[in-house]
Short mmCIF file of C-alpha atoms and ligand atoms in Angstrom, two decimals:
data_model
loop_
_atom_site.label_atom_id
_atom_site.label_comp_id
_atom_site.label_asym_id
_atom_site.label_seq_id
_atom_site.Cartn_x
_atom_site.Cartn_y
_atom_site.Cartn_z
CA MET A 1 0.00 0.00 0.00
CA LYS A 2 1.20 3.48 -0.85
CA GLU A 3 2.76 5.63 1.87
CA TRP A 4 1.16 9.07 1.73
CA THR A 5 2.81 12.29 2.82
CA ARG A 6 0.63 14.88 4.52
CA ASP A 7 0.87 17.13 1.45
CA GLU A 8 -0.38 14.32 -0.76
CA ARG A 9 -3.24 13.47 1.61
CA TYR A 10 -4.35 17.08 1.89
CA LYS A 11 -3.96 18.02 -1.78
CA VAL A 12 -6.75 20.30 -2.95
CA LEU A 13 -8.73 19.30 -6.03
CA ASN A 14 -8.65 22.27 -8.39
CA ASP A 15 -10.12 20.82 -11.54
CA PRO A 16 -12.30 17.70 -11.96
CA GLU A 17 -10.18 16.76 -14.98
CA GLU A 18 -7.36 15.93 -12.56
CA LEU A 19 -9.42 12.84 -11.65
CA ARG A 20 -10.66 11.64 -15.02
CA ASP A 21 -7.86 9.16 -15.62
CA LEU A 22 -8.04 7.87 -12.03
CA HIS A 23 -11.78 7.34 -12.38
CA GLU A 24 -11.27 5.47 -15.63
CA ARG A 25 -8.79 3.15 -13.95
CA THR A 26 -11.08 2.73 -10.92
CA THR A 27 -13.94 1.49 -13.08
CA HIS A 28 -11.75 -1.38 -14.29
CA SER A 29 -11.51 -2.87 -10.82
CA PRO A 30 -13.19 -6.29 -10.56
CA TYR A 31 -14.53 -5.15 -7.19
CA ARG A 32 -16.60 -2.18 -8.36
CA GLN A 33 -20.01 -2.50 -6.76
CA ARG A 34 -23.14 -2.89 -8.88
CA CYS A 35 -25.88 -2.00 -6.41
CA HIS A 36 -24.03 -0.08 -3.68
CA ILE A 37 -22.95 3.55 -3.55
CA GLN A 38 -19.17 3.70 -3.87
CA PRO A 39 -16.53 6.42 -4.28
CA VAL A 40 -16.20 7.91 -7.73
CA THR A 41 -12.43 7.71 -7.09
CA GLY A 42 -10.34 7.36 -3.94
CA LEU A 43 -11.98 6.64 -0.60
CA SER A 44 -15.52 6.88 0.70
CA SER A 45 -16.29 6.69 4.40
CA ASP A 46 -19.22 8.06 6.46
CA PRO A 47 -22.67 8.62 4.96
CA ASN A 48 -23.61 12.29 5.37
CA GLY A 49 -26.56 14.60 4.78
CA PHE A 50 -29.15 11.85 4.26
CA ALA A 51 -32.70 13.15 3.76
CA LEU A 52 -35.82 12.92 1.65
CA HIS A 53 -36.46 16.31 0.07
CA ARG A 54 -39.27 17.03 -2.38
CA GLY A 55 -39.47 13.45 -3.57
CA THR A 56 -35.73 12.89 -3.99
CA TRP A 57 -33.42 11.06 -1.61
CA HIS A 58 -30.19 12.96 -1.07
CA LEU A 59 -27.08 11.40 0.37
CA CYS A 60 -23.47 12.48 0.53
CA TYR A 61 -20.44 10.53 1.63
CA GLN A 62 -17.10 11.51 3.09
CA TRP A 63 -14.78 11.48 0.11
CA CYS A 64 -11.04 11.68 -0.30
CA PRO A 65 -10.48 11.98 -4.08
CA TRP A 66 -6.88 10.92 -4.47
CA GLY A 67 -6.70 7.39 -3.15
CA ALA A 68 -7.56 5.00 -0.34
CA VAL A 69 -6.38 7.34 2.37
CA HIS A 70 -8.02 9.49 5.04
CA GLY A 71 -6.90 13.01 4.11
CA LEU A 72 -8.69 16.11 2.89
CA LYS A 73 -12.37 15.19 3.07
CA TYR A 74 -15.05 16.41 0.67
CA TRP A 75 -18.74 15.58 0.65
CA TYR A 76 -19.67 13.73 -2.53
CA HIS A 77 -23.37 13.98 -3.43
CA VAL A 78 -25.59 11.21 -4.82
CA THR A 79 -29.37 11.22 -5.39
CA SER A 80 -32.08 8.64 -5.84
CA PRO A 81 -35.80 8.54 -6.58
CA ASP A 82 -36.30 5.30 -4.64
CA LEU A 83 -33.24 4.58 -2.41
CA ILE A 84 -32.26 1.78 -4.80
CA HIS A 85 -31.14 3.48 -8.00
CA TRP A 86 -28.47 6.10 -7.35
CA ARG A 87 -26.80 8.67 -9.59
CA ASN A 88 -23.63 10.63 -9.05
CA ALA A 89 -24.31 14.34 -8.58
CA GLY A 90 -20.76 15.62 -8.07
CA ILE A 91 -19.08 17.38 -5.18
CA GLY A 92 -21.51 18.35 -2.42
CA LEU A 93 -19.14 20.31 -0.19
CA ALA A 94 -15.52 21.19 -0.84
CA PRO A 95 -13.10 22.36 1.87
CA ASP A 96 -12.75 25.78 0.30
CA ARG A 97 -13.16 28.15 3.28
CA ASP A 98 -10.76 29.06 6.02
CA TYR A 99 -13.09 27.52 8.63
CA ASP A 100 -13.09 24.15 6.84
CA ASN A 101 -9.64 24.38 5.25
CA ARG A 102 -8.64 20.82 6.24
CA GLY A 103 -11.87 19.02 5.53
CA THR A 104 -15.64 19.15 5.34
CA HIS A 105 -16.29 16.50 7.95
CA SER A 106 -19.45 14.55 8.69
CA GLY A 107 -22.93 15.85 9.29
CA SER A 108 -26.62 15.57 8.49
CA ALA A 109 -29.48 17.24 6.65
CA ILE A 110 -33.12 18.11 7.23
CA SER A 111 -35.83 19.19 4.82
CA VAL A 112 -38.02 22.03 6.11
CA GLY A 113 -40.66 23.52 3.83
CA ASP A 114 -39.05 23.94 0.43
CA LYS A 115 -35.49 24.03 1.81
CA LEU A 116 -32.95 21.31 2.44
CA TYR A 117 -30.55 22.36 5.20
CA TYR A 118 -27.17 20.76 5.72
CA PHE A 119 -25.08 20.76 8.92
CA TYR A 120 -21.46 19.65 8.85
CA THR A 121 -18.16 20.00 10.63
CA GLY A 122 -15.63 22.45 9.24
CA ASN A 123 -12.30 20.92 10.17
CA HIS A 124 -10.00 23.92 10.49
CA ARG A 125 -6.30 23.53 11.16
CA ASP A 126 -3.73 26.23 11.79
CA PRO A 127 -0.36 26.01 10.07
CA ASP A 128 0.98 24.32 13.24
CA TRP A 129 -1.80 21.71 12.74
CA THR A 130 -3.83 22.78 15.80
CA ARG A 131 -7.41 21.77 15.11
CA THR A 132 -10.59 23.82 15.59
CA PRO A 133 -13.88 22.13 14.64
CA TYR A 134 -16.71 24.45 13.54
CA THR A 135 -20.35 23.54 13.12
CA CYS A 136 -21.32 24.89 9.70
CA ALA A 137 -24.39 24.95 7.49
CA ALA A 138 -25.33 24.90 3.82
CA VAL A 139 -28.57 24.96 1.85
CA LEU A 140 -29.47 23.14 -1.36
CA ASN A 141 -29.98 25.72 -4.11
CA ALA A 142 -32.30 25.65 -7.10
CA GLY A 143 -29.51 24.19 -9.23
CA GLY A 144 -29.18 21.19 -6.91
CA LYS A 145 -25.89 22.37 -5.39
CA LEU A 146 -25.06 22.88 -1.72
CA GLU A 147 -24.44 26.52 -0.89
CA LYS A 148 -22.51 27.26 2.28
CA LEU A 149 -23.31 30.00 4.75
CA PRO A 150 -20.55 32.61 4.86
CA GLU A 151 -19.76 31.88 8.52
CA PRO A 152 -19.98 28.81 10.77
CA LEU A 153 -23.00 28.52 13.08
CA PHE A 154 -20.79 28.06 16.13
CA GLY A 155 -17.32 27.05 17.20
CA PRO A 156 -16.16 24.43 19.66
CA ARG A 157 -16.77 24.43 23.43
CA PRO A 158 -13.51 25.40 25.11
CA ASP A 159 -14.19 23.01 28.00
CA TYR A 160 -14.14 19.91 25.75
CA SER A 161 -11.34 18.46 23.62
CA GLU A 162 -10.79 19.21 19.92
CA HIS A 163 -13.02 16.23 19.09
CA GLN A 164 -16.41 17.91 18.56
CA ARG A 165 -18.01 17.00 15.27
CA ASP A 166 -20.69 15.25 13.19
CA PRO A 167 -23.81 17.37 13.87
CA LYS A 168 -27.04 15.43 13.66
CA VAL A 169 -29.97 17.82 13.44
CA VAL A 170 -33.51 16.92 14.56
CA TRP A 171 -36.75 18.87 14.87
CA ASN A 172 -38.72 18.54 18.08
CA GLY A 173 -42.35 19.49 17.49
CA GLU A 174 -43.24 19.63 21.18
CA LYS A 175 -40.48 22.14 21.95
CA GLN A 176 -40.79 23.82 18.55
CA LYS A 177 -37.01 23.70 18.33
CA PHE A 178 -34.22 22.21 16.28
CA TYR A 179 -31.62 20.26 18.21
CA ILE A 180 -28.11 19.33 17.16
CA PHE A 181 -26.55 16.21 18.64
CA LEU A 182 -22.79 16.66 18.30
CA GLY A 183 -20.29 13.82 18.81
CA ALA A 184 -17.65 14.84 21.32
CA GLN A 185 -14.95 14.01 23.79
CA THR A 186 -14.65 15.54 27.26
CA ALA A 187 -11.43 17.28 28.30
CA ASP A 188 -10.48 14.12 30.18
CA GLY A 189 -11.00 11.89 27.16
CA ARG A 190 -14.50 10.42 27.59
CA GLY A 191 -16.91 10.03 24.69
CA CYS A 192 -20.13 12.04 24.91
CA VAL A 193 -22.72 14.03 22.96
CA LEU A 194 -23.18 17.81 23.17
CA ILE A 195 -26.63 19.28 22.56
CA TYR A 196 -27.37 22.61 20.92
CA GLU A 197 -30.81 24.10 20.34
CA SER A 198 -32.38 26.77 18.17
CA PRO A 199 -35.84 27.84 17.01
CA GLU A 200 -34.44 28.28 13.50
CA PRO A 201 -32.11 26.21 11.38
CA LEU A 202 -29.60 28.85 10.33
CA GLN A 203 -29.33 31.13 13.35
CA GLY A 204 -29.94 31.40 17.08
CA TRP A 205 -28.04 28.29 18.13
CA ARG A 206 -27.15 28.01 21.81
CA PHE A 207 -25.36 25.32 23.77
CA ALA A 208 -27.93 23.47 25.87
CA GLY A 209 -25.59 21.05 27.65
CA GLU A 210 -24.02 17.62 27.56
CA LEU A 211 -26.36 14.72 26.97
CA LYS A 212 -26.63 12.56 30.08
CA VAL A 213 -26.78 8.84 29.38
CA PRO A 214 -26.92 7.10 32.76
CA GLY A 215 -24.53 4.15 32.83
CA TYR A 216 -22.55 5.38 29.82
CA GLU A 217 -20.39 8.01 31.48
CA ARG A 218 -17.30 5.98 30.63
CA PHE A 219 -17.90 4.24 27.37
CA GLY A 220 -15.19 4.86 24.80
CA GLY A 221 -13.07 7.91 24.17
CA MET A 222 -15.11 9.67 21.47
CA TRP A 223 -18.66 9.22 20.25
CA GLU A 224 -18.61 9.74 16.50
CA CYS A 225 -21.66 10.26 14.31
CA PRO A 226 -24.54 10.33 16.81
CA TYR A 227 -28.01 9.75 15.39
CA ILE A 228 -31.33 9.77 17.22
CA VAL A 229 -34.78 8.80 16.05
CA ASN A 230 -38.12 8.02 17.63
CA LEU A 231 -39.65 4.81 16.31
CA SER A 232 -43.20 4.00 17.40
CA GLY A 233 -42.69 5.81 20.71
CA THR A 234 -39.22 4.44 21.54
CA ASP A 235 -36.14 6.63 21.17
CA VAL A 236 -33.18 4.98 19.47
CA LEU A 237 -29.74 6.48 20.04
CA ILE A 238 -27.09 5.25 17.62
CA PHE A 239 -23.44 6.26 17.84
CA SER A 240 -19.93 5.06 17.03
CA PRO A 241 -17.81 4.91 20.19
CA GLN A 242 -14.10 4.68 19.52
CA TYR A 243 -10.76 4.35 21.31
CA THR A 244 -12.04 1.35 23.22
CA LYS A 245 -12.31 -2.40 22.87
CA LEU A 246 -15.71 -3.92 23.59
CA PRO A 247 -16.45 -7.53 24.60
CA GLY A 248 -16.83 -9.90 21.67
CA ARG A 249 -15.42 -7.51 19.10
CA GLY A 250 -11.87 -8.74 18.73
CA GLU A 251 -9.11 -6.15 18.63
CA SER A 252 -11.29 -3.46 17.05
CA THR A 253 -11.41 -0.09 18.81
CA ASN A 254 -14.19 1.29 16.55
CA HIS A 255 -17.80 0.23 17.05
CA ASN A 256 -21.33 1.15 16.05
CA VAL A 257 -23.85 0.61 18.84
CA TYR A 258 -27.40 1.54 19.77
CA LEU A 259 -29.46 2.10 22.86
CA LEU A 260 -33.23 1.93 23.09
CA GLY A 261 -34.77 4.22 25.67
CA HIS A 262 -36.33 7.58 26.32
CA MET A 263 -35.00 11.02 25.39
CA ASP A 264 -36.01 13.83 27.73
CA TYR A 265 -35.29 17.20 26.14
CA ASP A 266 -35.97 19.08 29.42
CA SER A 267 -33.24 17.37 31.39
CA LEU A 268 -31.18 16.44 28.30
CA THR A 269 -31.16 12.84 29.46
CA PHE A 270 -31.36 9.71 27.38
CA THR A 271 -32.48 6.95 29.74
CA PRO A 272 -31.58 3.56 28.29
CA GLU A 273 -34.04 0.72 28.63
CA GLY A 274 -31.80 -2.32 28.39
CA PRO A 275 -28.13 -2.76 27.50
CA TYR A 276 -26.29 -1.38 24.48
CA ARG A 277 -26.18 -3.63 21.45
CA PHE A 278 -24.10 -3.69 18.31
CA LEU A 279 -25.97 -2.31 15.36
CA ASP A 280 -24.31 -4.94 13.18
CA TYR A 281 -22.08 -7.88 14.07
CA GLY A 282 -19.92 -7.87 10.93
CA PHE A 283 -16.32 -6.80 10.47
CA ASP A 284 -17.01 -3.56 8.62
CA PHE A 285 -19.89 -1.36 9.70
CA TYR A 286 -19.53 2.17 11.05
CA ALA A 287 -20.87 5.73 11.26
CA ALA A 288 -24.45 4.71 10.40
CA GLN A 289 -26.87 7.53 9.72
CA GLY A 290 -30.62 7.46 9.24
CA ALA A 291 -32.43 9.58 6.70
CA ALA A 292 -34.33 12.66 7.85
CA ASN A 293 -37.93 13.27 6.78
CA VAL A 294 -38.90 9.61 6.41
CA PRO A 295 -42.70 9.68 6.38
CA GLY A 296 -44.55 7.65 8.97
CA GLY A 297 -42.80 7.60 12.31
CA ASP A 298 -42.54 3.85 12.65
CA ARG A 299 -39.45 3.19 10.54
CA ALA A 300 -36.01 4.64 9.95
CA ILE A 301 -33.93 4.16 6.85
CA LEU A 302 -30.28 3.77 7.63
CA ILE A 303 -27.06 3.60 5.65
CA ALA A 304 -23.62 2.86 7.09
CA TRP A 305 -20.06 2.96 5.85
CA ILE A 306 -18.87 -0.58 5.06
CA GLY A 307 -15.50 0.01 6.64
CA LEU A 308 -13.78 1.06 9.84
CA PRO A 309 -11.57 4.09 10.50
CA ASP A 310 -8.27 2.28 11.07
CA ASN A 311 -8.71 -0.41 8.45
CA HIS A 312 -7.61 -0.70 4.84
CA TYR A 313 -8.96 -2.95 2.14
CA PRO A 314 -7.45 -4.92 -0.78
CA THR A 315 -8.57 -2.43 -3.44
CA ALA A 316 -6.11 0.04 -1.90
CA ASP A 317 -3.44 -2.10 -3.54
CA GLU A 318 -4.95 -1.88 -7.00
CA ASP A 319 -3.54 0.47 -9.58
CA ALA A 320 -6.42 2.95 -9.00
CA ASP A 321 -5.93 2.79 -5.21
CA TRP A 322 -9.55 3.10 -4.06
CA GLU A 323 -11.77 1.67 -1.32
CA GLY A 324 -15.11 1.95 0.36
CA SER A 325 -18.80 1.37 -0.11
CA MET A 326 -22.01 2.41 1.55
CA SER A 327 -24.20 -0.35 2.92
CA LEU A 328 -27.54 -1.01 1.28
CA PRO A 329 -30.19 1.19 2.86
CA ARG A 330 -31.96 -0.83 5.57
CA GLN A 331 -35.17 -0.35 7.54
CA LEU A 332 -35.24 -0.08 11.28
CA ARG A 333 -38.32 -0.66 13.37
CA VAL A 334 -38.95 -1.25 17.06
CA ARG A 335 -41.13 -4.29 17.66
CA ASP A 336 -41.90 -5.73 21.10
CA GLY A 337 -39.21 -3.54 22.62
CA LYS A 338 -36.54 -4.74 20.17
CA LEU A 339 -34.81 -3.15 17.21
CA VAL A 340 -35.53 -5.03 14.00
CA GLN A 341 -33.47 -4.33 10.88
CA THR A 342 -34.69 -5.53 7.51
CA PRO A 343 -33.66 -5.02 3.91
CA LEU A 344 -35.40 -2.10 2.28
CA GLU A 345 -38.93 -2.79 1.08
CA GLY A 346 -38.73 -2.80 -2.70
CA ILE A 347 -35.16 -4.11 -2.88
CA GLU A 348 -36.73 -7.18 -4.53
CA THR A 349 -37.08 -5.10 -7.70
CA LEU A 350 -33.35 -5.65 -8.19
CA ARG A 351 -33.95 -9.37 -8.69
CA GLU A 352 -33.26 -10.00 -12.37
CA ALA A 353 -33.68 -13.73 -12.46
CA GLU A 354 -34.21 -16.55 -10.03
CA LEU A 355 -31.50 -19.14 -10.49
CA THR A 356 -31.42 -22.81 -9.69
CA PRO A 357 -29.23 -22.94 -6.61
CA GLU A 358 -26.41 -25.16 -7.74
CA GLY A 359 -23.68 -24.02 -5.43
CA THR A 360 -22.39 -21.10 -7.51
CA LEU A 361 -22.78 -17.43 -6.63
CA PRO A 362 -23.17 -14.81 -9.34
CA GLU A 363 -21.13 -11.71 -8.49
CA CYS A 364 -24.19 -9.71 -7.45
CA CYS A 365 -26.96 -11.77 -5.90
CA GLU A 366 -29.45 -12.37 -3.14
CA LEU A 367 -29.62 -15.66 -1.26
CA GLU A 368 -32.54 -16.64 0.93
CA LEU A 369 -31.90 -19.54 3.28
CA THR A 370 -34.22 -21.41 5.58
CA ALA A 371 -32.47 -23.27 8.36
CA PRO A 372 -33.66 -26.82 9.00
CA GLY A 373 -33.13 -26.58 12.80
CA GLY A 374 -30.16 -27.82 14.79
CA ASP A 375 -26.60 -26.73 14.12
CA PHE A 376 -26.20 -24.93 10.82
CA GLU A 377 -23.27 -24.33 8.52
CA LEU A 378 -22.83 -21.97 5.62
CA ASN A 379 -19.69 -21.20 3.63
CA LEU A 380 -19.75 -18.37 1.11
CA PHE A 381 -17.09 -17.88 -1.59
CA THR A 382 -15.75 -21.42 -1.47
CA ARG A 383 -13.23 -22.74 -3.99
CA PRO A 384 -14.27 -25.35 -6.61
CA ASP A 385 -13.34 -28.15 -4.19
CA GLY A 386 -15.60 -26.68 -1.50
CA SER A 387 -12.77 -25.48 0.71
CA GLY A 388 -12.09 -21.98 2.04
CA GLY A 389 -14.53 -19.10 2.04
CA LEU A 390 -16.30 -16.99 4.62
CA ARG A 391 -17.50 -19.55 7.13
CA MET A 392 -20.55 -19.30 9.34
CA ARG A 393 -21.25 -21.92 12.00
CA CYS A 394 -24.45 -21.61 14.01
CA ASP A 395 -24.61 -23.40 17.31
CA ALA A 396 -28.29 -24.13 17.89
CA GLU A 397 -27.96 -24.55 21.63
CA LYS A 398 -25.88 -21.42 22.24
CA LYS A 399 -27.79 -19.46 19.58
CA VAL A 400 -24.55 -18.02 18.24
CA CYS A 401 -23.44 -17.73 14.62
CA ALA A 402 -19.64 -17.75 14.50
CA PHE A 403 -18.05 -16.12 11.44
CA ASP A 404 -14.51 -16.74 10.28
CA LYS A 405 -13.06 -15.05 7.21
CA SER A 406 -9.54 -16.46 7.46
CA GLY A 407 -10.30 -19.00 4.69
CA LEU A 408 -10.68 -16.33 2.00
CA ASP A 409 -7.89 -15.90 -0.55
CA LEU A 410 -7.69 -12.14 0.06
CA ARG A 411 -7.09 -11.59 3.74
CA PHE A 412 -6.94 -8.13 5.25
CA ASN A 413 -7.07 -6.32 8.59
CA GLN A 414 -5.90 -9.50 10.24
CA ASN A 415 -4.64 -7.47 13.19
CA VAL A 416 -8.26 -6.52 14.06
CA GLY A 417 -9.34 -10.16 13.96
CA GLU A 418 -10.79 -12.56 11.41
CA ALA A 419 -13.44 -14.21 13.58
CA LEU A 420 -16.53 -12.65 15.16
CA ASP A 421 -19.75 -13.97 16.69
CA MET A 422 -23.30 -12.88 15.93
CA PRO A 423 -25.51 -13.80 18.90
CA LEU A 424 -29.20 -14.50 18.30
CA GLU A 425 -32.10 -14.40 20.71
CA THR A 426 -34.11 -17.08 18.96
CA PRO A 427 -32.92 -20.19 17.11
CA LEU A 428 -31.72 -19.56 13.56
CA LYS A 429 -34.62 -19.84 11.15
CA SER A 430 -33.77 -17.70 8.15
CA LEU A 431 -31.08 -15.64 6.46
CA ARG A 432 -31.35 -13.05 3.70
CA ILE A 433 -27.97 -12.38 2.15
CA PHE A 434 -27.00 -9.64 -0.28
CA ILE A 435 -23.73 -10.13 -2.11
CA ASP A 436 -22.15 -7.51 -4.30
CA ARG A 437 -18.67 -7.46 -5.80
CA CYS A 438 -16.94 -6.41 -2.58
CA SER A 439 -19.54 -6.72 0.17
CA THR A 440 -21.75 -9.22 1.96
CA GLU A 441 -24.74 -8.21 4.10
CA ILE A 442 -26.66 -10.78 6.10
CA PHE A 443 -30.02 -10.32 7.85
CA ALA A 444 -30.85 -13.12 10.28
CA ASN A 445 -34.28 -14.18 11.49
CA GLY A 446 -36.23 -11.40 9.81
CA GLY A 447 -33.96 -8.67 11.16
CA GLU A 448 -33.05 -9.83 14.67
CA ALA A 449 -29.32 -9.43 13.94
CA THR A 450 -27.23 -8.41 10.96
CA PHE A 451 -23.70 -8.99 9.70
CA THR A 452 -21.92 -6.76 7.18
CA ALA A 453 -18.43 -7.21 5.81
CA HIS A 454 -16.20 -6.37 2.89
CA THR A 455 -15.50 -9.54 0.93
CA TYR A 456 -13.26 -9.73 -2.12
CA PRO A 457 -13.71 -13.14 -3.72
CA THR A 458 -11.01 -14.12 -6.18
CA GLU A 459 -11.77 -15.78 -9.52
CA ARG A 460 -11.85 -19.23 -7.99
CA GLU A 461 -14.06 -18.25 -5.04
CA HIS A 462 -17.62 -18.33 -6.36
CA GLY A 463 -19.04 -21.36 -4.65
CA TYR A 464 -21.08 -21.84 -1.52
CA THR A 465 -21.96 -24.80 0.64
CA VAL A 466 -24.78 -25.07 3.13
CA SER A 467 -26.04 -27.63 5.66
CA ASN A 468 -28.15 -30.44 4.30
CA GLY A 469 -31.84 -29.78 4.50
CA ALA A 470 -31.59 -25.99 4.19
CA GLY A 471 -34.02 -24.28 1.86
CA VAL A 472 -32.17 -22.13 -0.69
CA ARG A 473 -33.41 -19.53 -3.14
CA LEU A 474 -31.04 -17.48 -5.23
CA TRP A 475 -31.53 -14.45 -7.42
CA ARG A 476 -29.15 -12.58 -9.67
CA LEU A 477 -29.42 -8.86 -8.93
CA GLY A 478 -29.28 -6.11 -11.53
CA ALA A 479 -27.07 -3.04 -11.32
CA SER A 480 -28.57 0.03 -9.65
CA VAL A 481 -25.71 2.49 -9.27
CA VAL A 482 -24.38 4.47 -12.22
CA ASP A 483 -20.59 4.50 -12.13
CA ASP A 484 -20.08 7.60 -14.25
CA PHE A 485 -17.58 10.43 -13.98
CA VAL A 486 -19.34 13.37 -12.38
CA VAL A 487 -17.25 15.62 -10.17
C1 FRU B 501 -16.02 8.99 11.41
C2 FRU B 501 -15.26 10.31 11.29
C3 FRU B 501 -16.11 11.46 11.76
C4 FRU B 501 -15.50 12.62 11.00
C5 FRU B 501 -15.21 11.98 9.68
C6 FRU B 501 -14.02 12.53 8.95
O1 FRU B 501 -15.55 8.02 10.55
O2 FRU B 501 -14.04 10.24 11.97
O3 FRU B 501 -16.09 11.66 13.16
O4 FRU B 501 -16.38 13.69 10.87
O5 FRU B 501 -15.00 10.61 9.94
O6 FRU B 501 -13.90 11.93 7.70
#
């Protein structure tokens, strides 16, 4: 993998043409996704600014144009009529102001009336590299471009560390106020969320206080990308605690968790009802963000970065040096006091043809498995002789699905661990699996638990094997993302 100097990582993009050749080379990768949002060049990480606005779904992602490296971050903008088919819309936000001179970092969006408002972190650094994070805003203009406000909305709290970022904006009808949930770190290195409030989106913001989450006063060193939503009367707080290892998660120090509970905006307290849980049990799932303005009130639509901050992936070693993918959008609901995550309704429209399941996986497909009961075994991406692959072993008694990816030809991030468990609350009955060229997403038991990982099968790894007696249906999926050069 290339060693990047700071100057190379923070190079400013002056002219889209500088990327044309790189994009061309990127599209030749055998691992370009067919139905997932992926970087036009370089690296994609967090989903940002996700909202439904006047019939169009808008999403941006953190984007570093030059290669698979975390450097100068832009927002890259994509749009969709249905959350399934996505088009590239070009740069959303560029780090072109003094207050965001070293990156337009993560944030959210909200549609109000005929306006789509964006909130993001301006990552300012002085020449001596001292960091000051600003909370900034932009508005979608009539031409479909994000227009920044001339000045940030507010600067950092002096009594917290330099880690204050990723504004998630919500509207609270009862209080008639907007709230920003900002990921932060206390001066003594504890992860937390800071709350700001305002009656209007673009002015009048005041610091309301630190969110109290009883029992979570010492839980990781920074809470990145907070997201909160009320689903059928239950508040769901999702965040990505980092700088800590958590039980059952190998050597990883980056996690994406959720709490179900109650958010009290008077006392700024989120009272958890039950323990934290991992949003996804796979190797690569982080910085998840739900869309704003989803009609209804009983479901959220969530997209995550298939990746982790300290990891790198095999495509970083390709000539075009790129990596990253968004997850498929998924639906979240709270049923019987539990979070249930299911594939997006309508995703079935991607099914091009149902195939006879003969033990071979097309490069972009959906597998539906019914478990016969008892212990269960599934191996994806096996070699022609049935060996290798991503292995899943479900122990019926313990109700645990153990994953091991060490049998794949392309191994990566071995230092973080190659084996992880996905616990279940009920015996394994069903799996819905979505495979694209460099990702695998698994939904178990109708959404009780999920598993997402980057997978890079080689030419000889297109088989699968499954326990006798399992019901198998297999569909080839059509392409739904347009991989064109728009910058
Ligand atoms: C999470 C994160 C955010 C930050 C962004 C920068 O992956 O570290 O906290 O805003 O990435 O790209």
